[in-house]
Amino acid sequence: MFGNIYCKRILVSVRNKGTLIWTWIFPLMMATLFYFAFSGLQDAELLKTIPAGIVVSEEYESDTALRTTLQAVSDPEEGFLELHTYETREAAAEALTSGEIDGFFSLENGSPKLSVSKNDLNQTILKSFLDQYVQTRHAVISLLEKGDTDVSQILDLFQTETWTEELSLSKNVPSETVNYFFALLAMVCMYGGFQGLDSVSYLQANLSPLGARRTLSPAKRFPMVFFDLLAALTVHMACMLFLLAYLVLILRVDFGTGLVPVIVTCLFGSFLGMSFGSFVTAISRAKEGVKVAVIISVSLACSFGAGMMVSGINYKIAKTLPVLAWLNPAARISDALYCLYYYDGYGQYFLNLGILAAMTLAFSIVTAFFLRRQRYESI
Amino acid sequence: MIHVKNLVKRYGKLVALDHFSLDVQDGEIFGLLGPNGSGKTTAINCILSLLTYDKGEISLFGEPMSPTNYKSKKKIGVVPQNVAVFNELTVQENIDYFCGLYVPEKAARKPLVEEAIEFAGLADFRRFLPKKLSGGLLRRLNIACGIAHKPELIFLDEPTVAVDPQSRNSILEGIRALNASGATIIYTSHYMEEVEQLCSRIMIMDKGRAIATGTREELTALIHTGEKLTVETPALPPAILEQIRNLPNVLRADHGDGHLKADCKGDGHPIIDVLDLLRQNNVSFGQVYSEPPTLNDVFLEITGKQLRD
Ligand SMILES: Nc1ncnc2c1ncn2[C@@H]1O[C@H](COP(=O)(O)OP(=O)(O)OP(=O)(O)O)[C@@H](O)[C@H]1O
Ligand SMILES: [Mg+2]
């Protein structure tokens, strides 16, 4: 019985015109649009220099390696840093708080440290730079220790080009473009809401003739809705994988990591989207058109907040209205993808997934409460 | 088979069913006849436990009915008034889907689906999506979805709305066949001809109340109106109409559109008297025919309204 429900529901979803347009074609068009609109953007972004500070202590003066490297990367022609010098740590910290610089370096007990006040693109670049520097220095020291003193090799390591090149070739390419695609994926996740909408209205006798008809059959309610939702999820994930394939294979968007965690993110996002759609459908008897409008507008608003249209708006919201940013599922989805892209650790990534799971659970509990009823006042 | 006692259902202030009682025996074709809004659909939905109700008892197959009485639900077939099919599934897939809610095994389902397609005359349309079907074909699909699993008890809520006369006859035929093979049938309609032709027992409903129940003969016997006489008379002087009205067996008489219509009392047969009177007065007349009273007359006499307005 449930195999039949599952298979037929897949057919229903695949053949549904609305779903086809909103979740298959529309995102594809948006992706293509982003691709052409922003293909020039990445290089432009890289040319901008980042204001950074250095605390000039005695230790720093004597660390020639760091000094020359910093000088090289803040070369007005080729460098990517706009280096400000400070006499004391306090002065640098003050400049950081006032927003004059995005971060500053200081030497503490021989090792360079980076201090930043927030966490976005520029800070990530500074951090990667520092990591790279530390690694390179390590390499030089071991070269020297091996006694293999090929000066040109060492000089190569400290070339400005090396820094910029290394930075842009590493997996963590600082790119503004990619965030548009993250937000787009988040939007499609939220469009899973349509699947939730259909599943609930096919279940509830007071929402559709089909709901009434199925309620009269001997199929038990929860298995029925479970297999419906499972079929819906299957179709929705197929749609996400299709979009991912298009992004990766055709548009050559780099997710900076293996695809598995990206797919896991999409899965969590789809759960959220579907439970959101179910929730919207279950709590009211408004016309289906109204519910569709709610799902579309909320999804678009959330993905807008996640930076789908205006670059950086997600950072601004996170800074001014952090609660809103945390409650925006699209922002959590794109942030999870962002974490995969830029960070080595998985802490924040899992935090994002956790928040998505919690929201999914909340929506599902309320929905289940409404679905428990089996007899209706009126239909 | 179905037992309903003193069912009361309110929608807010509106009383949709007012102490409604119903007993349907095994093997009957039971007709629920009533004008729009008389509570037929509401009664069915209450019986099937889709709606809450304020008062009353309902049992099916000798057991109280509830939303989780899956054992009873398995034996029931429903053809709802609002067509309930998936727009994205073809005729055959739809029938298979609904049949599949009752019959899990695919192999067992296959012949049932074929039979239902045959039954509804949809063989030429099996790959059509519902959108491509005409209104009548869609109704037929709705019926096929409801009866494919060979239920013991079938509810058909106005199944023939918008179906053309030929297909309607074949559907009525089919319903008789279902009944002959053992199914009990509850059939609602506001077409009295259909109910008269098909049903072994009939309940006439109005404003949520059962106003009369019985076989067609029992129902027509309830009322004063007997035979109904129609005589084609292009011109009828008012004085003669008055004389006809005063004939002993005539209940009422009227002339219009070149026809004289006279309702007769109970068992009286005033046809000879009427024609004699016309001949004596040199009133020419053409066709003459007489009909037995219909359920419309029953409805008219009990409620003072026409069944169909
Ligand atoms: N969901 C509802 N909310 C409020 N009133 C309703 C609702 N459904 C039906 N009614 C009212 O209940 C009464 C009975 O309606 P019902 O649909 O049972 O009639 P019906 O005999 O099936 O009519 P029809 O021949 O038009 O199908 C009507 O007066 C109708 O207006
Ligand atoms: Mg009705």
XYZ file of C-alpha atoms and ligand atoms in Angstrom:
720
model
C 0.000 0.000 0.000
C 2.693 2.454 1.015
C 4.925 1.563 -1.904
C 2.050 2.595 -4.114
C 1.601 5.864 -2.201
C 5.333 6.575 -2.445
C 5.708 5.828 -6.153
C 2.567 7.624 -7.254
C 3.440 10.647 -5.155
C 6.789 10.847 -6.937
C 4.939 10.873 -10.255
C 2.602 13.567 -8.967
C 5.509 15.755 -7.832
C 7.522 15.315 -10.966
C 4.571 16.185 -13.172
C 3.455 19.185 -11.146
C 3.918 22.299 -13.253
C 4.202 24.727 -10.336
C 6.918 22.688 -8.685
C 8.682 22.272 -11.986
C 8.837 25.990 -12.586
C 9.635 27.172 -9.081
C 12.067 24.521 -7.981
C 13.672 23.303 -11.193
C 13.610 26.031 -13.811
C 13.589 29.267 -11.828
C 16.723 28.443 -9.773
C 18.492 27.339 -12.928
C 17.756 30.666 -14.534
C 18.882 32.559 -11.449
C 22.120 30.578 -11.351
C 22.819 31.356 -14.981
C 22.007 34.994 -14.392
C 24.378 35.195 -11.424
C 27.044 33.490 -13.417
C 26.983 36.067 -16.179
C 26.319 39.062 -13.964
C 29.097 38.348 -11.520
C 31.722 36.615 -13.573
C 33.832 39.787 -13.601
C 33.281 40.522 -9.959
C 35.717 38.127 -8.391
C 38.821 39.763 -9.861
C 37.619 43.214 -8.966
C 37.088 42.175 -5.380
C 40.573 40.757 -5.159
C 42.113 44.018 -6.271
C 40.770 45.854 -3.274
C 43.284 46.197 -0.496
C 42.565 45.294 3.068
C 43.420 47.789 5.789
C 45.495 46.004 8.402
C 47.764 47.080 11.238
C 51.040 45.969 12.734
C 52.276 46.660 16.213
C 55.847 47.858 15.854
C 57.639 46.403 18.817
C 61.333 45.633 19.263
C 60.560 42.043 18.556
C 58.999 43.009 15.250
C 61.934 45.189 14.263
C 64.237 42.238 14.697
C 61.979 39.750 12.848
C 63.205 40.458 9.376
C 61.215 37.699 7.752
C 57.877 39.024 8.916
C 58.843 42.611 8.231
C 59.901 42.003 4.649
C 56.925 39.808 3.971
C 54.491 42.401 5.260
C 56.247 45.082 3.287
C 56.049 42.948 0.179
C 52.344 42.224 0.477
C 51.546 45.846 1.194
C 53.290 47.015 -1.932
C 51.004 49.705 -3.396
C 51.248 48.110 -6.854
C 50.959 44.421 -6.202
C 50.136 43.916 -2.559
C 46.743 43.313 -1.073
C 47.344 44.954 2.300
C 47.172 48.591 3.261
C 49.518 48.466 6.208
C 49.194 50.861 9.145
C 51.802 50.880 11.874
C 51.089 51.357 15.564
C 53.423 51.940 18.449
C 51.445 49.947 20.943
C 48.959 47.100 21.007
C 46.385 49.414 22.584
C 46.622 51.916 19.732
C 46.141 49.107 17.215
C 43.179 47.720 19.155
C 41.616 51.154 19.176
C 41.995 51.469 15.416
C 40.429 48.057 15.082
C 37.395 49.001 17.136
C 36.938 52.243 15.267
C 36.883 50.275 12.035
C 39.990 51.939 10.613
C 41.566 48.541 10.082
C 40.090 45.060 9.680
C 42.712 43.370 11.810
C 46.222 43.741 13.120
C 49.263 41.593 13.555
C 51.477 41.545 16.584
C 54.396 39.444 17.695
C 54.018 37.664 20.946
C 56.848 35.484 22.191
C 58.242 35.164 18.732
C 55.104 34.041 16.988
C 52.915 36.323 14.922
C 49.313 36.747 16.042
C 46.283 38.143 14.303
C 43.572 40.079 16.118
C 40.237 40.714 14.461
C 36.919 41.943 15.779
C 34.490 40.205 13.465
C 34.438 37.337 11.071
C 33.978 37.946 7.417
C 35.758 37.952 4.130
C 38.645 40.324 4.855
C 39.368 38.734 8.185
C 39.412 35.367 6.524
C 41.955 36.589 4.027
C 44.155 37.980 6.777
C 43.942 34.717 8.608
C 44.843 32.678 5.548
C 47.728 34.994 4.889
C 49.060 34.519 8.375
C 48.654 30.752 8.230
C 50.495 30.696 4.982
C 53.238 32.864 6.360
C 53.741 30.619 9.350
C 53.877 27.589 7.106
C 56.328 29.214 4.732
C 58.546 30.278 7.567
C 58.528 26.738 8.769
C 59.533 25.570 5.315
C 62.377 28.077 5.182
C 63.647 27.078 8.574
C 63.681 23.436 7.623
C 65.394 24.266 4.340
C 68.043 26.106 6.277
C 68.375 23.355 8.802
C 68.878 20.822 6.036
C 71.745 23.044 4.963
C 70.308 23.249 1.521
C 70.625 26.978 1.125
C 69.451 27.727 -2.331
C 68.855 31.419 -1.920
C 66.619 31.781 -4.942
C 64.346 29.119 -3.576
C 63.999 30.975 -0.328
C 63.476 34.246 -2.117
C 60.772 32.598 -4.173
C 58.895 31.722 -1.065
C 58.685 35.347 -0.103
C 57.688 36.723 -3.449
C 54.601 38.900 -3.428
C 53.178 36.897 -6.286
C 53.532 33.788 -4.235
C 51.268 35.266 -1.595
C 48.623 36.520 -3.903
C 48.820 33.473 -6.060
C 48.822 31.080 -3.185
C 45.881 32.877 -1.706
C 43.816 32.726 -4.831
C 44.753 29.197 -5.723
C 44.164 27.709 -2.327
C 40.844 26.045 -1.632
C 39.777 29.135 0.224
C 39.516 31.474 -2.711
C 38.074 34.626 -1.298
C 35.146 35.164 -3.568
C 32.038 37.265 -3.317
C 30.332 35.465 -6.179
C 30.101 32.159 -4.494
C 27.865 33.546 -1.760
C 25.186 34.294 -4.340
C 25.122 30.644 -5.253
C 25.002 29.636 -1.582
C 21.980 31.872 -1.072
C 20.406 30.467 -4.217
C 20.769 26.931 -2.902
C 19.242 28.126 0.355
C 16.284 29.486 -1.594
C 15.712 26.169 -3.329
C 15.894 24.393 0.032
C 13.162 26.694 1.289
C 11.101 25.947 -1.810
C 10.813 22.455 -0.367
C 7.884 24.216 1.273
C 5.808 23.456 -1.822
C 6.268 19.753 -1.178
C 5.190 20.232 2.418
C 2.155 22.170 1.252
C 1.045 19.414 -1.114
C 1.678 16.651 1.397
C -0.428 18.300 4.075
C -3.280 19.338 1.832
C -3.477 15.830 0.367
C -3.844 14.616 3.944
C -6.336 16.965 5.506
C -9.985 16.424 4.669
C -10.794 20.069 5.253
C -8.086 21.281 2.887
C -8.835 19.407 -0.322
C -11.270 16.881 -1.812
C -8.283 14.568 -2.181
C -7.604 14.919 1.531
C -11.197 13.979 2.282
C -11.092 11.065 -0.107
C -7.869 9.687 1.324
C -9.081 10.146 4.884
C -11.973 7.808 4.037
C -9.601 5.055 2.948
C -8.243 2.456 5.362
C -4.674 3.795 5.024
C -3.443 5.032 8.407
C -2.726 8.739 8.574
C 0.823 8.918 9.819
C 2.250 6.237 7.568
C 0.414 7.870 4.710
C 1.869 11.314 5.328
C 5.270 9.805 6.084
C 5.493 8.087 2.719
C 4.113 11.153 1.015
C 6.795 13.291 2.590
C 9.471 10.725 1.848
C 8.504 10.773 -1.822
C 8.411 14.554 -1.715
C 11.883 14.615 -0.180
C 13.164 12.238 -2.834
C 11.948 14.528 -5.583
C 13.191 17.642 -3.846
C 16.654 16.218 -3.283
C 16.753 15.146 -6.916
C 16.009 18.734 -7.801
C 18.779 20.005 -5.497
C 21.279 17.546 -6.925
C 20.285 18.622 -10.395
C 20.958 22.257 -9.518
C 24.238 21.328 -7.803
C 25.316 19.380 -10.854
C 24.532 22.377 -13.014
C 26.507 24.681 -10.721
C 29.500 22.381 -10.456
C 29.678 20.829 -13.900
C 28.397 23.579 -16.171
C 29.009 26.841 -14.329
C 32.123 25.469 -12.601
C 31.220 26.951 -9.253
C 33.762 25.849 -6.687
C 32.324 24.836 -3.321
C 35.825 24.607 -1.921
C 35.191 21.198 -0.420
C 33.954 17.753 -1.277
C 30.321 17.644 -2.311
C 29.167 15.350 0.476
C 28.913 17.994 3.209
C 27.321 20.338 0.670
C 24.664 17.714 -0.048
C 24.179 17.124 3.672
C 23.569 20.853 4.054
C 21.014 20.733 1.248
C 19.323 17.795 2.935
C 18.997 19.666 6.222
C 17.820 22.722 4.341
C 15.209 20.672 2.494
C 13.921 19.226 5.775
C 13.552 22.752 7.015
C 11.809 23.937 3.851
C 9.382 21.025 3.823
C 8.506 21.350 7.477
C 8.012 25.075 6.999
C 5.603 24.463 4.090
C 3.734 21.819 6.083
C 3.456 24.212 8.994
C 2.077 27.058 6.861
C -0.448 24.677 5.299
C -1.567 22.931 8.460
C -2.180 25.948 10.675
C -4.786 27.672 8.537
C -7.605 27.021 6.104
C -6.680 29.947 3.873
C -6.835 29.350 0.132
C -4.009 27.393 -1.385
C -2.957 30.423 -3.439
C -2.431 32.399 -0.240
C -0.246 29.666 1.192
C 1.797 29.445 -1.996
C 2.288 33.206 -1.841
C 3.419 32.973 1.792
C 5.916 30.235 0.996
C 7.346 32.063 -1.998
C 7.627 35.420 -0.283
C 9.121 34.055 2.922
C 11.625 32.013 0.917
C 12.604 34.999 -1.193
C 12.841 37.315 1.823
C 15.013 34.824 3.695
C 17.322 34.252 0.758
C 17.536 37.990 0.245
C 18.624 38.236 3.872
C 21.168 35.539 3.141
C 22.700 37.760 0.458
C 21.128 36.437 -2.700
C 20.559 39.821 -4.315
C 22.794 42.261 -2.502
C 26.229 41.124 -1.607
C 27.154 41.537 2.026
C 23.638 42.136 3.298
C 23.977 38.936 5.295
C 26.979 40.398 7.129
C 25.118 43.617 7.802
C 22.117 41.799 9.234
C 24.334 39.535 11.304
C 25.969 42.627 12.745
C 22.932 44.822 13.389
C 20.207 42.261 14.054
C 22.007 39.076 15.042
C 18.803 37.396 16.271
C 17.194 37.857 12.895
C 20.228 36.407 11.193
C 20.196 33.372 13.464
C 16.490 32.837 12.865
C 16.797 33.143 9.112
C 16.994 29.579 7.836
C 18.317 30.642 4.447
C 21.126 32.538 6.159
C 21.937 29.425 8.200
C 22.034 27.290 5.072
C 24.270 29.665 3.149
C 26.415 30.224 6.232
C 26.885 26.475 6.558
C 28.072 26.355 2.942
C 30.255 29.373 3.631
C 31.833 27.588 6.583
C 32.623 24.603 4.394
C 34.163 26.927 1.885
C 36.342 29.062 4.121
C 36.975 27.301 7.383
C 38.874 24.202 8.147
C 36.981 23.460 11.349
C 33.422 22.163 11.360
C 32.249 23.866 14.568
C 30.178 26.622 13.037
C 29.040 24.332 10.248
C 27.533 21.920 12.739
C 26.083 24.777 14.721
C 24.225 25.898 11.604
C 22.946 22.401 10.906
C 21.867 22.138 14.533
C 19.875 25.342 14.294
C 18.222 24.121 11.091
C 17.348 20.831 12.758
C 15.872 22.637 15.758
C 13.707 24.828 13.555
C 12.588 21.783 11.551
C 11.638 20.050 14.769
C 9.674 23.063 15.993
C 7.718 23.352 12.738
C 7.090 19.605 12.672
C 5.769 19.458 16.225
C 3.253 22.228 15.612
C 2.252 20.646 12.286
C 1.821 17.203 13.850
C -0.394 18.766 16.472
C -2.704 20.081 13.769
C -2.617 16.840 11.805
C -3.691 14.734 14.760
C -7.294 15.688 14.283
C -9.162 13.156 12.198
C -12.705 14.436 12.324
C -13.622 17.887 11.208
C -16.176 20.499 12.258
C -16.760 21.233 8.640
C -15.073 20.436 5.388
C -25.830 -2.562 7.529
C -26.159 1.147 8.299
C -27.876 2.359 11.370
C -28.194 6.048 12.181
C -30.301 7.369 14.992
C -31.220 10.938 15.870
C -28.207 12.474 14.231
C -27.862 16.210 14.805
C -25.199 18.190 12.983
C -24.806 21.941 13.227
C -22.539 24.227 11.229
C -22.431 27.112 13.676
C -26.038 28.211 13.908
C -27.212 26.330 10.842
C -28.769 22.970 11.626
C -27.689 20.783 8.712
C -29.109 17.531 10.105
C -32.035 17.604 12.470
C -32.669 14.335 14.288
C -31.884 12.378 11.184
C -32.406 8.626 11.368
C -31.627 6.052 8.757
C -31.575 2.283 8.469
C -30.195 0.564 5.422
C -30.438 -3.187 5.025
C -27.969 -5.531 3.390
C -28.313 -5.638 -0.385
C -30.411 -2.521 -0.825
C -29.985 0.310 -3.251
C -30.994 3.095 -0.985
C -31.714 6.519 -2.442
C -31.339 9.807 -0.624
C -33.366 12.350 -2.540
C -33.464 16.004 -1.677
C -32.940 19.455 -3.112
C -29.605 21.308 -2.868
C -28.627 21.991 0.699
C -30.979 19.421 2.201
C -28.088 17.698 3.998
C -27.366 14.634 1.880
C -23.622 15.144 1.709
C -23.462 16.148 5.348
C -25.280 12.947 6.307
C -22.830 10.798 4.344
C -19.802 12.593 5.760
C -21.088 12.116 9.296
C -21.795 8.441 8.677
C -18.230 8.028 7.364
C -16.772 9.775 10.425
C -15.338 12.617 8.416
C -17.373 15.198 10.275
C -17.992 15.671 13.960
C -21.626 15.741 14.966
C -23.497 17.113 17.910
C -25.675 14.190 18.799
C -26.713 10.772 17.617
C -25.573 7.223 17.056
C -23.981 5.794 13.958
C -23.021 2.213 13.301
C -21.831 0.457 10.188
C -21.624 -3.323 9.776
C -23.000 -3.557 13.288
C -20.056 -1.655 14.788
C -19.827 1.948 15.913
C -18.078 3.940 13.212
C -14.941 5.952 14.016
C -12.072 7.490 12.034
C -9.820 4.622 13.059
C -12.232 1.823 12.263
C -10.005 0.661 9.411
C -11.704 -2.705 9.265
C -14.985 -1.076 8.277
C -13.297 1.488 6.064
C -11.736 -1.308 4.052
C -15.173 -2.571 3.091
C -16.505 0.816 2.049
C -16.292 2.524 -1.320
C -16.891 6.244 -1.670
C -17.631 8.350 -4.713
C -17.547 11.875 -3.305
C -19.577 14.732 -4.704
C -16.427 16.787 -5.317
C -14.242 14.975 -7.789
C -11.152 13.817 -5.915
C -8.406 12.688 -8.269
C -4.762 13.651 -8.772
C -4.452 16.057 -11.672
C -0.954 14.771 -12.367
C -1.902 11.101 -12.660
C -3.521 9.494 -15.679
C -6.908 7.802 -15.580
C -5.357 4.405 -15.059
C -2.830 5.609 -12.473
C -5.547 7.353 -10.495
C -7.706 4.253 -10.353
C -4.675 2.195 -9.404
C -3.785 4.679 -6.679
C -7.164 4.635 -4.980
C -7.577 0.922 -5.436
C -4.106 0.586 -3.901
C -5.267 2.250 -0.696
C -7.486 -0.809 -0.175
C -5.702 -3.585 -2.035
C -1.964 -3.533 -1.319
C -0.891 -6.356 -3.647
C -0.079 -5.085 -7.077
C -0.986 -8.325 -8.800
C -4.396 -8.492 -7.160
C -5.024 -4.901 -8.116
C -4.405 -5.223 -11.801
C -7.593 -7.039 -12.828
C -9.618 -4.838 -10.479
C -8.307 -1.704 -12.158
C -9.066 -3.142 -15.578
C -12.564 -3.994 -14.510
C -13.163 -0.509 -13.135
C -11.935 1.052 -16.383
C -14.335 -1.173 -18.257
C -17.127 -0.356 -15.834
C -16.767 3.397 -16.310
C -16.234 3.092 -20.058
C -12.826 4.735 -19.847
C -10.869 2.249 -21.925
C -10.141 4.820 -24.626
C -8.939 7.365 -22.121
C -6.693 5.376 -19.840
C -3.593 7.458 -20.597
C -5.411 10.782 -20.332
C -4.717 13.241 -17.542
C -7.900 14.389 -15.764
C -7.486 17.885 -17.229
C -8.019 16.465 -20.697
C -11.258 14.715 -19.761
C -14.680 16.251 -20.294
C -16.831 16.920 -17.233
C -18.771 13.704 -17.683
C -15.679 11.567 -18.232
C -14.147 13.073 -15.117
C -17.230 12.031 -13.134
C -16.874 8.562 -14.525
C -13.241 8.480 -13.438
C -14.349 9.584 -9.979
C -16.773 6.667 -9.870
C -14.169 4.183 -11.081
C -11.774 5.338 -8.325
C -14.445 4.722 -5.710
C -15.572 1.248 -6.705
C -12.456 -0.436 -8.119
C -11.716 -2.388 -4.936
C -15.139 -4.102 -4.927
C -16.474 -2.709 -1.689
C -19.372 -4.229 0.195
C -20.919 -0.876 0.905
C -20.788 1.948 -1.620
C -21.666 5.585 -1.113
C -22.313 7.492 -4.306
C -22.896 11.201 -3.787
C -24.507 12.661 -6.897
C -22.270 10.632 -9.178
C -24.027 11.450 -12.412
C -23.974 15.251 -12.385
C -22.906 16.397 -15.867
C -22.912 12.901 -17.309
C -24.792 12.556 -20.611
C -27.955 10.380 -20.686
C -26.313 7.446 -22.444
C -23.382 7.207 -20.061
C -25.762 7.836 -17.213
C -27.777 4.815 -18.197
C -24.662 2.702 -18.465
C -23.569 3.921 -15.030
C -26.964 3.100 -13.547
C -26.706 -0.304 -15.213
C -23.301 -0.755 -13.632
C -24.597 0.207 -10.212
C -27.345 -2.396 -10.539
C -24.684 -4.929 -11.489
C -22.587 -3.995 -8.436
C -25.689 -4.438 -6.336
C -26.480 -7.750 -7.959
C -23.003 -8.969 -7.090
C -23.701 -8.244 -3.442
C -22.880 -4.607 -2.715
C -25.186 -2.430 -0.685
C -25.538 1.007 -2.200
C -26.368 4.445 -0.866
C -27.141 6.779 -3.702
C -27.828 10.496 -3.384
C -29.275 12.621 -6.095
C -31.636 15.431 -6.772
C -32.731 13.769 -10.028
C -35.868 12.033 -8.978
C -36.133 10.003 -12.221
C -32.795 8.430 -11.477
C -33.706 7.564 -7.937
C -37.106 6.223 -9.026
C -35.500 3.973 -11.621
C -32.649 2.721 -9.512
C -33.451 2.538 -5.865
C -35.245 -0.136 -3.975
C -35.934 2.232 -1.116
C -35.904 5.979 -1.011
C -35.642 8.633 1.643
C -36.817 12.113 0.795
C -34.928 14.802 2.661
C -35.562 18.450 3.181
C -33.743 20.924 5.424
C -31.829 18.218 7.214
C -34.853 16.125 8.024
C -36.073 12.864 6.604
C -39.585 13.682 5.501
C -40.573 10.298 4.096
C -39.001 6.883 3.591
C -40.157 3.841 1.699
C -40.365 2.172 -1.686
C -41.538 4.287 -4.552
C -45.034 2.820 -4.272
C -45.155 3.381 -0.555
C -44.129 6.981 -1.006
C -46.622 7.815 -3.713
C -49.337 6.126 -1.691
C -48.611 8.594 1.095
C -50.110 11.473 -0.800
C -53.520 12.461 -2.070
C -52.473 12.962 -5.639
C -53.130 9.945 -7.850
C -52.902 9.657 -11.596
C -51.951 12.780 -13.545
C -53.904 13.446 -16.715
C -52.730 15.568 -19.644
C -54.990 16.372 -22.592
C -53.899 18.331 -25.645
C -56.586 21.043 -26.088
C -55.692 24.144 -28.080
C -58.627 26.106 -26.658
C -60.579 25.447 -23.510
C -63.380 27.786 -22.412
C -63.008 28.766 -18.720
C -66.502 27.556 -17.912
C -65.628 24.028 -18.980
C -62.366 24.096 -16.995
C -64.505 24.990 -14.009
C -66.778 22.011 -14.699
C -63.779 19.711 -14.907
C -62.523 21.029 -11.590
C -65.841 20.087 -10.079
C -65.711 16.481 -11.282
C -65.720 14.151 -8.248
C -62.329 12.505 -8.808
C -60.406 15.601 -9.856
C -58.144 17.167 -7.236
C -57.069 20.182 -9.294
C -57.028 21.172 -12.968
C -55.340 23.860 -15.046
C -55.037 24.885 -18.643
C -51.976 26.399 -20.264
C -49.764 26.045 -23.339
C -52.584 24.253 -25.141
C -52.689 21.491 -22.555
C -55.204 20.628 -19.909
C -53.605 19.152 -16.804
C -55.636 17.436 -14.174
C -54.421 15.718 -10.989
C -56.688 12.976 -9.803
C -57.593 11.954 -6.300
C -56.162 8.783 -4.829
C -57.373 5.762 -6.781
C -59.891 7.591 -8.970
C -59.736 7.320 -12.773
C -61.646 10.344 -14.122
C -60.218 10.099 -17.629
C -63.515 9.005 -19.193
C -65.447 11.715 -17.363
C -63.078 14.420 -18.538
C -63.112 13.296 -22.157
C -66.896 12.959 -22.135
C -67.239 16.481 -20.871
C -64.949 17.785 -23.599
C -66.822 15.931 -26.320
C -70.248 17.089 -25.102
C -69.071 20.668 -25.304
C -67.458 20.222 -28.698
C -63.966 20.972 -27.449
C -61.506 19.396 -29.818
C -58.600 17.520 -28.296
C -55.535 15.657 -29.488
C -53.201 13.428 -27.503
C -54.289 12.176 -24.140
C -52.005 10.599 -21.611
C -51.935 9.773 -17.977
C -48.981 9.232 -15.611
C -48.704 7.800 -12.147
C -47.632 10.318 -9.487
C -43.898 10.977 -9.112
C -41.649 11.626 -6.160
C -41.798 15.267 -7.129
C -45.504 15.177 -6.308
C -44.701 13.562 -3.011
C -42.173 16.272 -2.268
C -44.520 18.974 -3.476
C -47.358 17.796 -1.357
C -45.355 17.336 1.821
C -43.212 20.484 1.665
C -45.301 22.729 -0.571
C -42.235 23.238 -2.802
C -41.080 21.778 -6.062
C -38.216 19.334 -5.705
C -36.389 21.119 -8.457
C -36.736 24.847 -8.725
N -18.638 23.515 5.469
C -19.844 24.053 5.700
N -19.950 25.121 6.492
C -21.156 25.664 6.745
N -22.299 25.216 6.246
C -22.259 24.153 5.428
C -21.031 23.512 5.113
N -21.288 22.487 4.286
C -22.624 22.482 4.097
N -23.198 23.480 4.778
C -24.647 23.739 4.838
O -25.296 22.598 5.302
C -26.470 22.353 4.580
C -26.463 20.957 3.982
O -25.462 20.893 3.004
P -25.127 19.583 2.180
O -23.913 19.853 1.400
O -25.114 18.439 3.098
O -26.378 19.495 1.216
P -26.637 18.502 0.008
O -27.958 17.914 0.246
O -25.494 17.590 -0.173
O -26.748 19.529 -1.200
P -26.300 19.341 -2.727
O -27.429 18.691 -3.421
O -26.115 20.743 -3.193
O -25.069 18.547 -2.730
C -26.578 23.454 3.542
O -27.477 24.416 4.007
C -25.195 24.023 3.457
O -25.278 25.392 3.203
Mg -24.252 17.213 -1.631
